[in-house]
Short mmCIF file of C-alpha atoms in Angstrom, two decimals:
data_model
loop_
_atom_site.label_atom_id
_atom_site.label_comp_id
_atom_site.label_asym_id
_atom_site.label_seq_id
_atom_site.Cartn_x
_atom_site.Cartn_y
_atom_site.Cartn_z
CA UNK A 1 -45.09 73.96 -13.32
CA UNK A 2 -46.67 72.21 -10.41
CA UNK A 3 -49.65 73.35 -8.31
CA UNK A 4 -48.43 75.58 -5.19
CA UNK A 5 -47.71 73.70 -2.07
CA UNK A 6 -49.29 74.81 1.54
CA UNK A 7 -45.71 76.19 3.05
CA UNK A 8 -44.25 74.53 6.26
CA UNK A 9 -41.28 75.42 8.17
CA UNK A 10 -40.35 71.59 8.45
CA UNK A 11 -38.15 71.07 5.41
CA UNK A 12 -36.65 74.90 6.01
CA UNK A 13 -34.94 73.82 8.84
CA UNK A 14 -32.62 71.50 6.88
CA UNK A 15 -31.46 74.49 4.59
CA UNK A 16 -27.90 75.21 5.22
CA UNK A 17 -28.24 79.37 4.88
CA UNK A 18 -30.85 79.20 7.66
CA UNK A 19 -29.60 76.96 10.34
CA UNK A 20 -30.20 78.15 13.59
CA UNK A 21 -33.45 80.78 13.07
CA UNK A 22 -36.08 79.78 15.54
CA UNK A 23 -39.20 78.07 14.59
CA UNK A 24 -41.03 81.01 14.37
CA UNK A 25 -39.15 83.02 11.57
CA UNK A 26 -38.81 79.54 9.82
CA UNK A 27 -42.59 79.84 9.74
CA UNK A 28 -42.63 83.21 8.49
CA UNK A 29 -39.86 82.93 5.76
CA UNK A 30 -42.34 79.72 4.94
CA UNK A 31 -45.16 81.72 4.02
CA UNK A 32 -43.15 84.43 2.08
CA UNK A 33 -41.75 82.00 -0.15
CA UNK A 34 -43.81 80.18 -3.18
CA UNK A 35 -43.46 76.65 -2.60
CA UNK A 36 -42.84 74.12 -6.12
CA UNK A 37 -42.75 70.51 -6.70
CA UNK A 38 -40.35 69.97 -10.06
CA UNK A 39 -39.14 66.91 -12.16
CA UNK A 40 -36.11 66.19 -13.90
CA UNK A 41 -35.56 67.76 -17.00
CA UNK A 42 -37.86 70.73 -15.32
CA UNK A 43 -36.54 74.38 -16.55
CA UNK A 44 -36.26 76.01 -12.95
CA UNK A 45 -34.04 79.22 -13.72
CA UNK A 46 -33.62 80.49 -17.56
CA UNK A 47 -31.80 83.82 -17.99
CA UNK A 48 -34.44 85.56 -20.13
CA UNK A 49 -36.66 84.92 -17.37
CA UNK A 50 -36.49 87.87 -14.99
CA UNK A 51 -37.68 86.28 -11.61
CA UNK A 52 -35.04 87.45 -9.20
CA UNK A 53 -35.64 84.99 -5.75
CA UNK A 54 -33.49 83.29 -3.93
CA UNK A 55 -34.24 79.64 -4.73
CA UNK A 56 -34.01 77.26 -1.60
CA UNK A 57 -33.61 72.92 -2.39
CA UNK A 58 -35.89 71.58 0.25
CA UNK A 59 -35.87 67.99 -1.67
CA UNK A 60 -34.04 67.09 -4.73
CA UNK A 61 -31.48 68.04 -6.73
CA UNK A 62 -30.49 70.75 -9.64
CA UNK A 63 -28.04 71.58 -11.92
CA UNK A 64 -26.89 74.75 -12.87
CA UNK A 65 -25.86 75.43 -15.92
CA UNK A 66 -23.64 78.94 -17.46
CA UNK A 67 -23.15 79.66 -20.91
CA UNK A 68 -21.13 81.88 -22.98
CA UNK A 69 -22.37 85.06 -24.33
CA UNK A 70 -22.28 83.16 -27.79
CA UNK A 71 -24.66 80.70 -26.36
CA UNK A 72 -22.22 77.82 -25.81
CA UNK A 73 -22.36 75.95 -22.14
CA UNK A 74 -19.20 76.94 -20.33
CA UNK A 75 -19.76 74.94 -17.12
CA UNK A 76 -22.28 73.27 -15.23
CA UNK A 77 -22.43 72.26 -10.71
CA UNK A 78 -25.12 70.29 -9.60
CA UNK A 79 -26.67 71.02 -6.19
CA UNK A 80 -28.37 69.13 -3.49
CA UNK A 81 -31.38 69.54 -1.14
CA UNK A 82 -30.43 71.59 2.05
CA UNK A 83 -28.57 74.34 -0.73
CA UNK A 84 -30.08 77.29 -2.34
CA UNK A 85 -29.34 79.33 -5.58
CA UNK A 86 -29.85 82.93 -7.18
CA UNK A 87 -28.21 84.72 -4.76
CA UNK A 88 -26.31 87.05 -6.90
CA UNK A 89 -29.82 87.82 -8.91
CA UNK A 90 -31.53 88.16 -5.47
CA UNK A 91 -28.85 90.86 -4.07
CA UNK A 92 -28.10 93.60 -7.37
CA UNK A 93 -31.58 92.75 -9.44
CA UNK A 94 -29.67 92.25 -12.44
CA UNK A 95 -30.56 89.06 -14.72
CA UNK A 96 -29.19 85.67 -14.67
CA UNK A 97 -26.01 84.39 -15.39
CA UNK A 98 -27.42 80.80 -15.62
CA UNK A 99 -29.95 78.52 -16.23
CA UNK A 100 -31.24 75.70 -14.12
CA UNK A 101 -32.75 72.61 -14.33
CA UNK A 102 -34.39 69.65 -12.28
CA UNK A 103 -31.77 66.98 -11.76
CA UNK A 104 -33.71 64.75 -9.46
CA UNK A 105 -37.55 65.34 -8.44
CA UNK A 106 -38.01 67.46 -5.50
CA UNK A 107 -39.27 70.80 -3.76
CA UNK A 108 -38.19 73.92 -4.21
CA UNK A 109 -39.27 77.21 -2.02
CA UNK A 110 -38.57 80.53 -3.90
CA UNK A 111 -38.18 83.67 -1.60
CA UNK A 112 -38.89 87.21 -3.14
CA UNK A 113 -35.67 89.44 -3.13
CA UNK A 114 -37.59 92.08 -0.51
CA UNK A 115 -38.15 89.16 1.69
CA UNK A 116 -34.45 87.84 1.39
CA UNK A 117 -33.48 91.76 1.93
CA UNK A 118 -35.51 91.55 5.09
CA UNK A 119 -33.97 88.43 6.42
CA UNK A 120 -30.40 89.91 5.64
CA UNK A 121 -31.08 92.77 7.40
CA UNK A 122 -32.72 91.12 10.50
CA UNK A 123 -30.71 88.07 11.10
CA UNK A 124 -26.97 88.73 10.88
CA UNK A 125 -26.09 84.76 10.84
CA UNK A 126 -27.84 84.77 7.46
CA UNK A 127 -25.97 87.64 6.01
CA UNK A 128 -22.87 86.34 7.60
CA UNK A 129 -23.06 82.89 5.45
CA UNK A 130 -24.07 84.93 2.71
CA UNK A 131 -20.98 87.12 3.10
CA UNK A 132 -18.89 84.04 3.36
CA UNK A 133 -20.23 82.51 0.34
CA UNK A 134 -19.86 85.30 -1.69
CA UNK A 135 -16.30 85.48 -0.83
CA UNK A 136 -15.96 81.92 -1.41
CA UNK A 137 -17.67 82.48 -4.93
CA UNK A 138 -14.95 85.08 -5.96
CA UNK A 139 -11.96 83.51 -4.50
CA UNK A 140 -12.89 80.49 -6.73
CA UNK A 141 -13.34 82.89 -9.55
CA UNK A 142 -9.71 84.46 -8.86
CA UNK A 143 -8.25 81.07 -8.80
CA UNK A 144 -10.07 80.34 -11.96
CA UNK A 145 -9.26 83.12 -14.02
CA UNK A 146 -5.34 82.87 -13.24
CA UNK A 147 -5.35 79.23 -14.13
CA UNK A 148 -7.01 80.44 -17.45
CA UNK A 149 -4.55 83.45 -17.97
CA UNK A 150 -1.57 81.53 -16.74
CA UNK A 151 -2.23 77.85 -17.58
CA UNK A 152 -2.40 76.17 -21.08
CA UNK A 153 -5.13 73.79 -21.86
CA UNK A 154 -2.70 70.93 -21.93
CA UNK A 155 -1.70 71.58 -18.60
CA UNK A 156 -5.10 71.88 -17.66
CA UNK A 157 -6.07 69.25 -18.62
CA UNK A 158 -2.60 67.17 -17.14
CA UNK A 159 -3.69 69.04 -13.57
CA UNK A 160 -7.40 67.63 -14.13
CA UNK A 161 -6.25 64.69 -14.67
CA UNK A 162 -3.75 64.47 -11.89
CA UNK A 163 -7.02 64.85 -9.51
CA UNK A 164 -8.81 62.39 -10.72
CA UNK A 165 -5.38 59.87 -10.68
CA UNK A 166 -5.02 60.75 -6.51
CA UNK A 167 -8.90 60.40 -5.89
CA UNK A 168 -8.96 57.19 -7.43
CA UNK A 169 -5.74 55.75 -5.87
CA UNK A 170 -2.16 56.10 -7.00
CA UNK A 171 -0.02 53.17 -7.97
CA UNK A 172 3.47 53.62 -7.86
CA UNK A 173 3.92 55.42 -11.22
CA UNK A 174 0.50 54.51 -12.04
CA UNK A 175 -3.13 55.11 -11.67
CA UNK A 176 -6.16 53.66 -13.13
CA UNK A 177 -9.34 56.23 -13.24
CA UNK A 178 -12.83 54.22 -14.13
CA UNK A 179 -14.76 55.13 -15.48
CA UNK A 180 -12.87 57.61 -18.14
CA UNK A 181 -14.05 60.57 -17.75
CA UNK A 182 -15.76 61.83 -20.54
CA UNK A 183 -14.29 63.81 -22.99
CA UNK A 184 -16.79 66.49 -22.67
CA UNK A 185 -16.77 66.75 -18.46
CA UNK A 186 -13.22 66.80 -18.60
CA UNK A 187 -13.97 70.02 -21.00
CA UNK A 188 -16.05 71.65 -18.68
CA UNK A 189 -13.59 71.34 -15.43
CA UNK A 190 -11.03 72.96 -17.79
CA UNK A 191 -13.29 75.39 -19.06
CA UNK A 192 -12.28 74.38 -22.06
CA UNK A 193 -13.93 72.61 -25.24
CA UNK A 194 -14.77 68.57 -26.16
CA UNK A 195 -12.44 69.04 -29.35
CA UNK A 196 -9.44 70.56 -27.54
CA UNK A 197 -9.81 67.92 -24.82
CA UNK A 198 -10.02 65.26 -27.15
CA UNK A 199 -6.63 66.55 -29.15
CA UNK A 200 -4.68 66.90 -25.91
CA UNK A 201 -6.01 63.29 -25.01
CA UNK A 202 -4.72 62.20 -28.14
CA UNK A 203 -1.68 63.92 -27.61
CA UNK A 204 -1.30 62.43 -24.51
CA UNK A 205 -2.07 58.45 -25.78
CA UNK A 206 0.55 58.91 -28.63
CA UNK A 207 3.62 59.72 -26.19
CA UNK A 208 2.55 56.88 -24.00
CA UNK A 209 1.70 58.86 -20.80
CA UNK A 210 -2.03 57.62 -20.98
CA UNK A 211 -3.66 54.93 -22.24
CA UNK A 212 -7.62 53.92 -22.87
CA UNK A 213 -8.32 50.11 -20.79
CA UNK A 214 -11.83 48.40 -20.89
CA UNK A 215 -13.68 51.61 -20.15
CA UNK A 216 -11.16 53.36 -17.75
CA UNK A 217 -8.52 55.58 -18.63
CA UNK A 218 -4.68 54.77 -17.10
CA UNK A 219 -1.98 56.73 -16.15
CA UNK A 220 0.99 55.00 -17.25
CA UNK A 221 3.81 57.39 -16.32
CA UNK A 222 2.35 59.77 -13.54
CA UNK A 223 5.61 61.43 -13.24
CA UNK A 224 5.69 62.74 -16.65
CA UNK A 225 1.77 63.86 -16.39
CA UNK A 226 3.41 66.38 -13.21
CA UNK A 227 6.15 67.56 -15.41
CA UNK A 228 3.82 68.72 -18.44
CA UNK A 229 1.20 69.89 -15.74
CA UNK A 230 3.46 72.18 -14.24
CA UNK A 231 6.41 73.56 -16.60
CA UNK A 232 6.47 77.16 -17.54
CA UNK A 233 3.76 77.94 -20.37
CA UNK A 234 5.98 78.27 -23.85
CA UNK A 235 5.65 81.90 -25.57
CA UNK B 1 6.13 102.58 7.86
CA UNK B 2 5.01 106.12 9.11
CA UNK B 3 4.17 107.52 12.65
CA UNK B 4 0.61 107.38 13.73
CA UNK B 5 -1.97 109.54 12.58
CA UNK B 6 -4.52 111.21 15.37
CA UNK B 7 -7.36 109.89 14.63
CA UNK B 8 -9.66 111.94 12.91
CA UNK B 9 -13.12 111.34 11.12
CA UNK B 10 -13.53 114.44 9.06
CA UNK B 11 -11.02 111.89 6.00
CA UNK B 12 -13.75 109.11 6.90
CA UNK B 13 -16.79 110.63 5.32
CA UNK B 14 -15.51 110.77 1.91
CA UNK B 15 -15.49 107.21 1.89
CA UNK B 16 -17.58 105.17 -0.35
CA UNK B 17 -18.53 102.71 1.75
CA UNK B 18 -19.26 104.63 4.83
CA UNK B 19 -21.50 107.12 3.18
CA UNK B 20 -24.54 108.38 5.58
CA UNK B 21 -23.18 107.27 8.50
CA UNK B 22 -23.77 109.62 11.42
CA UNK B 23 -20.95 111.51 13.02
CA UNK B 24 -21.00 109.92 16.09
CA UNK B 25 -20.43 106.23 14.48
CA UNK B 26 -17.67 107.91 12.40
CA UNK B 27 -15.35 108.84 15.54
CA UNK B 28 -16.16 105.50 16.89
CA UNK B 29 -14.49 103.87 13.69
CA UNK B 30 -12.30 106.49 13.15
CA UNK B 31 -10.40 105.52 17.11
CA UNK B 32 -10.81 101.89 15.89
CA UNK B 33 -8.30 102.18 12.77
CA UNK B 34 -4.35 102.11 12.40
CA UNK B 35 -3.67 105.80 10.72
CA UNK B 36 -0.42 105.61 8.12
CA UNK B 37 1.13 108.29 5.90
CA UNK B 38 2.15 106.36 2.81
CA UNK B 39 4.70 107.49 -0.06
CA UNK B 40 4.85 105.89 -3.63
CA UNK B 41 6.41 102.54 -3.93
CA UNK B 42 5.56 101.93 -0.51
CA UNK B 43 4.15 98.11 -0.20
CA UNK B 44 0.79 98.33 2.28
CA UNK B 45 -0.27 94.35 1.67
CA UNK B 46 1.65 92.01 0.82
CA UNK B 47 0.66 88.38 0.42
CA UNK B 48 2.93 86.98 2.91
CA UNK B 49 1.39 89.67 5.80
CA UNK B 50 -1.02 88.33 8.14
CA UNK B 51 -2.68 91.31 8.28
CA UNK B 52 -6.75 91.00 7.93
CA UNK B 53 -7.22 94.64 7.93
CA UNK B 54 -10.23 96.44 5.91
CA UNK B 55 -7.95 99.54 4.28
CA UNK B 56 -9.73 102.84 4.04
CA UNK B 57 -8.14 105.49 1.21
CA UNK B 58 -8.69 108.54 2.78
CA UNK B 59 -6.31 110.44 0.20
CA UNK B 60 -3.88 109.35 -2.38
CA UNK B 61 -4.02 106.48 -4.08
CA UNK B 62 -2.98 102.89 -4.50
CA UNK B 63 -2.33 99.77 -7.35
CA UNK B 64 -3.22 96.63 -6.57
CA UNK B 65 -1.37 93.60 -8.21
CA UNK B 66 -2.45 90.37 -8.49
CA UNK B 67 0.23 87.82 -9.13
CA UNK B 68 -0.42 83.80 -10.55
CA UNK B 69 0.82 81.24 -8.02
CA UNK B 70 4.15 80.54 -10.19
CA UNK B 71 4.78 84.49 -9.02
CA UNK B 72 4.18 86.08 -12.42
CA UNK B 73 2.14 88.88 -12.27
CA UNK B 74 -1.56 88.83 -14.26
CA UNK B 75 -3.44 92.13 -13.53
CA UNK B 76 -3.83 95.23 -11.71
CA UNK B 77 -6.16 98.33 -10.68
CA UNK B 78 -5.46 101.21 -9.32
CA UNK B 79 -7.87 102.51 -6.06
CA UNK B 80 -8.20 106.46 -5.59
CA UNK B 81 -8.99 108.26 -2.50
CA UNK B 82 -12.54 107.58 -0.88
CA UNK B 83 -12.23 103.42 -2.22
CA UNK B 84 -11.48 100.78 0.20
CA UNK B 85 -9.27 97.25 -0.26
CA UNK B 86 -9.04 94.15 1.45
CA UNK B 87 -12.46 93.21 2.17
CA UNK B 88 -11.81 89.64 1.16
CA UNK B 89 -9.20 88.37 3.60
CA UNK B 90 -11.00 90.91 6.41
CA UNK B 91 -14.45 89.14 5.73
CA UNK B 92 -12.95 85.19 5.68
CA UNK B 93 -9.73 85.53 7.51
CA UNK B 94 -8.07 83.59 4.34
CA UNK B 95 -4.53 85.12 3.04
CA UNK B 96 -4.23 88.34 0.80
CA UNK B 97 -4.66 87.26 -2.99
CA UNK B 98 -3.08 90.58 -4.09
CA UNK B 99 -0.50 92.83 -3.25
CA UNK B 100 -0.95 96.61 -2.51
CA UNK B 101 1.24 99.57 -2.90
CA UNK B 102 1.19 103.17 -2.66
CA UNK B 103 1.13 104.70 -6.34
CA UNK B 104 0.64 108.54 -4.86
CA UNK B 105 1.29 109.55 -1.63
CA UNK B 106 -1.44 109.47 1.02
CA UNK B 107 -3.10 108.69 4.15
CA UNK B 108 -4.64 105.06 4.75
CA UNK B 109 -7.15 104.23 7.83
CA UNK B 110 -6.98 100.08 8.67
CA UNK B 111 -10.08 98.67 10.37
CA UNK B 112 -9.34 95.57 11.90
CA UNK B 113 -11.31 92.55 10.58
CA UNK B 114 -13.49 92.13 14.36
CA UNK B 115 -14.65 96.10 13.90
CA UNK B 116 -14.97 95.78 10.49
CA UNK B 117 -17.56 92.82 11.34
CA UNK B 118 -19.05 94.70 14.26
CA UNK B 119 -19.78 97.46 12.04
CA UNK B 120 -21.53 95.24 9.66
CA UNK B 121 -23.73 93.95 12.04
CA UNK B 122 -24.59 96.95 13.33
CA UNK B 123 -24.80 99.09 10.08
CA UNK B 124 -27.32 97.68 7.41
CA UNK B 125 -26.40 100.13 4.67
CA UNK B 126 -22.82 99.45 4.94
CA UNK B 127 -23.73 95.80 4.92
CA UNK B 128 -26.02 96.20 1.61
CA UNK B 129 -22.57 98.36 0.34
CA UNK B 130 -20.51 95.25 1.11
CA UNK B 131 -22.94 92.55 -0.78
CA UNK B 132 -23.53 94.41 -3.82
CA UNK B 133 -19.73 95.16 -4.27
CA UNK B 134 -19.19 91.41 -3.80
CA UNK B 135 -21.73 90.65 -6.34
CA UNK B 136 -20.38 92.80 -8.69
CA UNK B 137 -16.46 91.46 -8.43
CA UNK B 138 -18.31 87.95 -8.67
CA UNK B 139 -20.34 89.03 -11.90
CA UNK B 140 -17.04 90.69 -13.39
CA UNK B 141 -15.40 87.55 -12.62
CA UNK B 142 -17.48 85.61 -14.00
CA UNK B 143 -17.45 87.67 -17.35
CA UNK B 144 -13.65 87.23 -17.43
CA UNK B 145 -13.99 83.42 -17.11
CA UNK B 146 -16.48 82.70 -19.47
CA UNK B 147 -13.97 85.62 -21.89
CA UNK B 148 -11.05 83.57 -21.36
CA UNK B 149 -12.57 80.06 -21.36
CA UNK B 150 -14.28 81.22 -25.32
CA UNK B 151 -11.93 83.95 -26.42
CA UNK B 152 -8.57 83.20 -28.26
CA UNK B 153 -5.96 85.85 -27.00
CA UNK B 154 -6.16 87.18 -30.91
CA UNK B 155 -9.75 87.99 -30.19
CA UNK B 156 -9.02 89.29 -26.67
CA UNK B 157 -6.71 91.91 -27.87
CA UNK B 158 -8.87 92.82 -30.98
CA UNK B 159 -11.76 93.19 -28.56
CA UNK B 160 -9.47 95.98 -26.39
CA UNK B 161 -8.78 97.55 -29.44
CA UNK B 162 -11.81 98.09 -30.19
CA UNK B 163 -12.73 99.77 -27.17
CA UNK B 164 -9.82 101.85 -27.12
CA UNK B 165 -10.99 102.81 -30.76
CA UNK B 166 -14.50 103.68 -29.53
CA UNK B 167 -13.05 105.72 -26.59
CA UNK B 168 -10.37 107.65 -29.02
CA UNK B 169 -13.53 108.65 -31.36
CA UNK B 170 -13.87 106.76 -35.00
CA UNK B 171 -13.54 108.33 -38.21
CA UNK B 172 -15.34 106.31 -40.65
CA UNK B 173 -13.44 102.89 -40.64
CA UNK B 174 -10.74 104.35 -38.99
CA UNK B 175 -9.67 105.46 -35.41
CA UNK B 176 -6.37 106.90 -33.76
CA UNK B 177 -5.07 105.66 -30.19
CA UNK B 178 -2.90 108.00 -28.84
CA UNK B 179 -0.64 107.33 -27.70
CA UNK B 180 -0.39 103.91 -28.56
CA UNK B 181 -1.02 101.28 -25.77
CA UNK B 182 1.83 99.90 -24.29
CA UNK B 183 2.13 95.79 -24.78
CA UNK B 184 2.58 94.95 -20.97
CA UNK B 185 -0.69 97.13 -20.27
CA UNK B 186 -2.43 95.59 -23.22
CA UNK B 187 -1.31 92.07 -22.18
CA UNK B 188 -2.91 93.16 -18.45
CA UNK B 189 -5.95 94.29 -19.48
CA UNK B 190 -6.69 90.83 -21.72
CA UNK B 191 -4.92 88.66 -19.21
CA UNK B 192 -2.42 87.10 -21.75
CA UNK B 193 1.37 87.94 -21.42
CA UNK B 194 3.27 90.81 -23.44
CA UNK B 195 5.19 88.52 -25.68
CA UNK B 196 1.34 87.11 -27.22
CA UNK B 197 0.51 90.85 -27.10
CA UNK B 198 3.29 91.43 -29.07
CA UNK B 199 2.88 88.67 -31.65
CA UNK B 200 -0.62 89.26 -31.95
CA UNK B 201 -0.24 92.77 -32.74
CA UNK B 202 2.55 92.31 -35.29
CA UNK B 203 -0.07 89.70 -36.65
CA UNK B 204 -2.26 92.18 -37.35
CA UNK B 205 0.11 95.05 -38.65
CA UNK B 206 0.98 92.71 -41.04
CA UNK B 207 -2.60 92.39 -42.39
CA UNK B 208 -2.69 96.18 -42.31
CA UNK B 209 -5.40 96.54 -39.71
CA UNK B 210 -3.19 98.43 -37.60
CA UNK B 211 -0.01 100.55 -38.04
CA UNK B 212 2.26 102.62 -35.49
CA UNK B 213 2.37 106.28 -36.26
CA UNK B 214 4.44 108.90 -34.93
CA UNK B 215 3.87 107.33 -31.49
CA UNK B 216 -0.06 106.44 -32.07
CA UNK B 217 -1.47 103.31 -32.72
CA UNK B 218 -4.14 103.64 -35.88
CA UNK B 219 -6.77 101.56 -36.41
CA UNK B 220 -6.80 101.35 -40.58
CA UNK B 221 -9.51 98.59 -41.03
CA UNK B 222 -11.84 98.95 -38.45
CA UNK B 223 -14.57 96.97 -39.89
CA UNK B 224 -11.86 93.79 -40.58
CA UNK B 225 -10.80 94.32 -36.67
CA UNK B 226 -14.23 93.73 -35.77
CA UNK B 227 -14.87 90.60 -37.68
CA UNK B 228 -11.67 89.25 -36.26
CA UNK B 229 -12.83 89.83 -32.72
CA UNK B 230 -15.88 88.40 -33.10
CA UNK B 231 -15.09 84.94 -35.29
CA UNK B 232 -16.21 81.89 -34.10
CA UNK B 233 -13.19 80.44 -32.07
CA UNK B 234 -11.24 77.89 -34.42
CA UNK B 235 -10.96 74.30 -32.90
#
């Protein structure tokens, strides 16, 4: 834990969920919030803590972190200065669903859920974005629950993969994605496991539709990685 | 599609979200909303609508389906009188993730999305209603991800079980369900299909944990049920 910083409205302005608030409520939001420096590696958010702010990135960067009730880390998003986190924490009370951790150094100013209350209720833009987000949040959800329900972790692994083949430039048949992804980031997009992405990798190298090249991983027959990515899942 | 109600804002103040609200503001949004009769069956959203309507229950009731973007359908819930629907696509203007029908006849009020927002603005505990229902579809959400991503449908199913055993009272390492859960309900509630459902239950008749009974389901090894459920997944 650092020392507390004096608070200034300066680097509030650049926070996306306040754009727009005059100077003066900038100032006072300032004040209300407890102002940290934090290193990488720095614990930020843990879920047995029961702080319940809303966390503003003035400088810096985080990464969030959920895990299973079993204690194994389902999936991770890192986020960048000008973003803010806890929301859900800061709105119902109840604990967190994540922890969070220093990604690069920065600055972090903490609002107390009866300030963030007070802000919602005085400055509808704020609750609007916050309203948006939250939809945002469970549409994202939705989408990710009936890919899990609907969706084998072949194919979603075969979609993943398909995303990272058009980002990084399709080739005829072919694409070339370098670096390879790692085996355990491609788990946590499928919110899946290392093992079971390794095994449909595998699966994958042995009937020729990928292959491993110097440190990047090619698709060698991108047609076939769209057929097993979207046929019917067998039962 | 029925005739137009009157409006009338006596059926608004059983509604959840529009609790406390003074008369006055209850005529106002009362004028504001589309009145329709509805009969069982009847389809009120449907995904290809353009409607951004906030739906009031003001008596009957309703089932919401959601369906998986290859048109299968993966879950439902059924809204009684004094819920609302819809607040989604009325908040972000995005397209209907669900479609809604009538399941007993009724009366729905529709509050179009610019009201709906008006009244938000203007009506702080409405507002607080709104965020801390979104929070809690995101937190449920999030529970069913982190399920699905760490839960083998075997395990899903033996968790219902369980519940339904709890619910149906236990008798030592026993329990009865009655009467015995339908597959394509089962296969809803875990977010698996009927056919795994199915398998998985003949899986464990065959072990003797379970056995049909005169139209019951019993639970015959409670204890064994419960170590199934909550195994380390195999990978």
């Amino acid at each position: 834990m650092s020392a507390p910083m004096p608070p200034s409205s300066l680097g509030l302005r650049t926070l996306e969920l306040l754009q727009g608030l005059p100077p003066q409520r900038l100032d006072e939001i300032s004040r209300q919030c407890l102002w940290r420096r934090f290193e990488p590696g720095q614990l930020l958010i843990a879920r047995e803590h029961d702080d319940r702010d809303l966390h503003l990135i003035v400088a810096g960067a985080v990464r969030v972190t959920s895990y299973a009730p079993g204690g194994r880390e389902t999936s991770f998003r890192d986020l960048q200065a000008g973003m803010s986190f806890g929301e859900l924490s800061a709105l119902d009370g109840r604990p967190r669903s994540a922890d969070v951790i220093g990604l690069r150094s920065g600055l972090i100013a903490s609002l107390p859920p009866a300030a963030f209350r007070a802000l919602l209720q005085q400055e509808w833009t704020v609750t609007e974005r916050v309203l948006l987000r939250l939809t945002d949040l469970a549409r994202s959800l939705i989408d990710r629950v009936l890919d899990l329900s609907t969706l084998s972790v072949q194919q979603r692994v075969c979609l993943e993969l398909l995303r990272l083949a058009q980002a990084a430039g399709v080739d005829g048949n072919q694409a070339r994605i370098e670096p390879a992804p790692k085996h355990a980031d491609l788990a946590h997009l499928v919110s899946s496991y290392r093992e079971q992405v390794t095994r449909e990798l595998s699966a994958l190298a042995k009937a020729g539709v990928v292959a491993r090249q110097d440190g990047a991983l090619v698709v060698r027959d991108l047609e076939r990685l769209k057929h097993i990515a979207n046929r019917e899942v067998a039962h």
